[in-house]
Each structure stands twice: as C-alpha cells, then as structure tokens.
Amino acid sequence: TLCRSLTQTVPKFGGRGDTVFVKKSVGRNKLLPHGLAVYPSPENKKLFEEERRVMREGRPEDRIQTRTGEMTVNYLKNAHFEVGMKNNVKWELNKEIVCRHFLTNLGVFVPPRALTLPEEPITKWGEYWCEVTVNGIDTVRMPMHVVNFERPKTKRYKYWLKQQAAAKAATADGEENAELPPVS
C-alpha cells in the first residue's frame, strides 16, 4: 500500500487534503494520472493544513464545503420532509419543533441557527418552504409538508392496508386476464 494526499474529493476514498492508504496499482493508475492525489510531502501537508485552517477560520466566501457537507446538501435536496402536528391542540410551528423533526424523520441534526422558516407563523397544515444552511456555506431550500400527526403504529397499519388492497387488485386483474382467451 502507498500513502497519498487527495487533491479533491474522491468518492469512497476521502475529501481534499485527506491522507489515504491505497494499493500501489490504484495510486499509480487512477489517482496520480488524473491529478486526484499527490505525494504526501511536508510541503503538500503544510499546504493542505493551511487550506483547512482558512476553511475553519476564514471569511465565508473563501470557505469551501467539506465532503460530508456536500453529501448532506445532496441528501437534503432529494429528501421528502414531513412535520406531523396534532389536530386536537392549538399549535404554532417553531424552529425547535422543525429541528427535532429533521433529526427524527431524516436523521439530520439541524441547529436552530441554521434553519430559516417563513416569516408568517405556521399554524395550519399545508405546504411550506424552509431553508437549511449547511456548515454556514451552502443553503438548501426544501419543501416542508405539515401534515396531521399519526402514531408510527397507525402509519404502518394504513400502509399495510394499502398494500393488501393493491395485492388484492393485482390478483383480481390476473384472474380477469387468465379468463380471456389468448390473442392469436
């Protein structure tokens, strides 16, 4: 195995500046010829360390997103986000409730300072937009569906009933098609 420093994010290997151990053939045939890695010399290590320091402490416009930050942004762009609110109490959606739903529904921790909700108070079910800022760099605008809260057991039961109805309809269609004579 060889030690290489990555010059950009490479899926399944790491992010820019990461020092990784790879097989000789991978380093020689894939990483080095395409400019994806360099030798981890003291000069290169110092350069990447300076970049990381600027990324942590520098101005927002000079900072670049981390590999996991990019993955989070892509995940949020494709996510379906629902916030379940009960119908038997008066409620108003706030940042803390939405952040809790991000964690429980999507598995993404969103601090309240990184979340932007619409200015008008949300007190009814419906479709709304929220913005999530990832690492203080990229902002993702995503739809937020405020729906009637259902217990997980009730949700699973309704889903099961829907599957049973679909299976019954599929077998009924299959029987109807079986009764028809073949077309020649």
XYZ file of C-alpha atoms in Angstrom:
184
model
C 0.000 0.000 0.000
C 1.008 3.589 -0.634
C 0.232 6.799 1.181
C -1.317 9.610 -0.928
C -2.844 13.038 -0.222
C -6.047 13.689 -2.159
C -6.265 16.929 -4.156
C -10.060 16.778 -4.425
C -12.966 14.769 -3.086
C -12.858 11.201 -4.381
C -15.887 9.001 -3.598
C -15.075 6.023 -1.349
C -11.609 7.438 -0.580
C -11.989 10.804 1.124
C -12.001 14.560 0.777
C -9.446 17.108 -0.336
C -6.363 17.077 1.881
C -7.061 13.644 3.373
C -4.075 11.326 3.509
C -5.173 7.853 2.463
C -3.531 4.454 2.098
C -4.266 2.814 -1.255
C -2.939 -0.114 -3.254
C 0.028 0.714 -5.460
C -1.999 -0.001 -8.598
C -4.854 2.321 -7.546
C -2.450 5.153 -6.734
C -0.420 4.688 -9.910
C -3.282 4.031 -12.370
C -6.235 6.013 -11.036
C -5.260 8.752 -8.597
C -1.906 10.157 -9.757
C -2.508 10.262 -13.564
C -5.863 12.034 -13.155
C -4.497 14.577 -10.679
C -6.688 13.286 -7.852
C -3.749 12.762 -5.460
C -0.195 13.888 -4.774
C 2.651 12.506 -2.708
C 2.250 13.446 0.956
C 5.419 15.529 1.127
C 5.891 18.002 4.005
C 5.171 20.888 1.589
C 1.894 19.325 0.442
C 0.848 18.540 4.014
C 1.562 22.146 5.017
C -0.457 23.441 2.040
C -3.498 21.295 2.917
C -3.243 22.208 6.610
C -3.245 25.921 5.694
C -6.318 25.314 3.484
C -8.136 23.614 6.348
C -7.288 26.470 8.708
C -8.690 29.004 6.209
C -11.775 26.828 5.774
C -12.406 26.837 9.533
C -11.495 30.435 10.320
C -11.623 32.339 7.023
C -14.284 34.533 5.515
C -17.467 32.720 4.424
C -16.872 33.471 0.736
C -13.380 31.897 0.902
C -14.566 28.703 2.562
C -15.337 25.527 0.647
C -17.794 22.830 1.655
C -16.495 19.620 3.226
C -17.151 16.229 1.646
C -19.745 15.322 4.269
C -21.259 18.790 3.871
C -21.654 18.169 0.127
C -23.253 14.800 0.873
C -25.662 16.438 3.343
C -26.615 19.121 0.801
C -27.346 16.469 -1.852
C -29.332 14.380 0.646
C -31.461 17.368 1.683
C -32.119 18.344 -1.960
C -33.649 14.920 -2.590
C -35.380 14.419 0.768
C -39.128 14.370 1.424
C -39.691 16.219 4.694
C -42.912 15.923 6.726
C -43.734 17.561 10.032
C -46.609 15.904 11.865
C -48.725 18.176 14.081
C -51.698 17.076 16.179
C -55.208 18.290 15.426
C -56.609 18.346 18.982
C -54.466 21.230 20.299
C -53.685 24.722 19.082
C -50.116 24.871 17.794
C -47.620 27.109 16.061
C -44.608 25.633 14.321
C -41.255 26.969 15.521
C -37.593 26.243 14.771
C -37.122 23.823 17.671
C -40.019 21.614 16.546
C -38.791 21.581 12.932
C -35.209 20.790 14.027
C -36.492 17.874 16.107
C -38.406 16.544 13.080
C -35.280 16.839 10.908
C -33.455 14.623 13.385
C -36.240 12.057 13.896
C -37.553 11.876 10.300
C -34.414 12.416 8.199
C -31.625 11.655 10.666
C -30.000 15.045 10.084
C -29.103 17.285 13.010
C -30.003 20.888 12.167
C -29.212 23.553 14.764
C -31.906 26.251 15.066
C -29.464 28.958 13.884
C -29.032 27.070 10.565
C -32.778 26.907 9.860
C -34.914 29.614 8.280
C -38.717 29.358 8.351
C -41.265 31.586 6.597
C -41.893 34.907 8.351
C -45.637 34.337 8.775
C -46.456 31.943 11.624
C -47.282 28.393 10.568
C -50.497 27.354 12.341
C -52.226 25.218 9.671
C -51.424 22.069 7.767
C -50.092 22.590 4.264
C -47.049 23.031 2.062
C -44.322 25.448 3.189
C -40.666 26.136 2.420
C -37.738 26.103 4.809
C -34.053 26.830 4.257
C -31.207 24.878 5.849
C -27.667 26.240 5.869
C -25.023 23.502 5.910
C -21.760 24.418 7.681
C -22.544 28.120 7.191
C -21.707 27.828 3.478
C -24.439 26.275 1.306
C -28.156 26.904 1.775
C -30.735 24.337 0.656
C -34.340 25.445 0.109
C -36.617 22.482 0.597
C -40.361 21.842 0.754
C -41.827 21.131 4.168
C -45.129 19.256 4.342
C -47.023 19.998 7.572
C -49.449 17.103 7.993
C -51.737 15.575 10.593
C -49.690 13.640 13.139
C -50.172 9.888 13.124
C -48.551 7.459 15.508
C -45.994 5.209 13.805
C -48.138 2.142 14.521
C -51.144 3.780 12.799
C -48.963 4.773 9.825
C -47.676 1.222 9.449
C -51.213 -0.183 9.688
C -52.524 2.182 6.977
C -49.549 1.314 4.775
C -50.225 -2.399 5.320
C -53.915 -1.942 4.388
C -52.890 -0.107 1.219
C -50.505 -2.945 0.298
C -53.218 -5.555 0.917
C -55.658 -3.666 -1.311
C -53.023 -3.375 -4.054
C -52.227 -7.095 -3.816
C -55.925 -7.973 -3.977
C -56.385 -5.724 -7.032
C -53.347 -7.310 -8.712
C -54.682 -10.837 -8.186
C -58.146 -9.765 -9.413
C -56.566 -8.333 -12.580
C -54.566 -11.522 -13.001
C -57.717 -13.660 -12.756
C -59.550 -11.473 -15.296
C -56.638 -11.764 -17.713
C -56.498 -15.534 -17.171
C -60.172 -15.888 -18.230
C -59.598 -14.066 -21.530
C -58.612 -16.313 -24.440
C -55.126 -15.732 -25.825
C -54.924 -13.395 -28.803
C -53.628 -15.133 -31.952
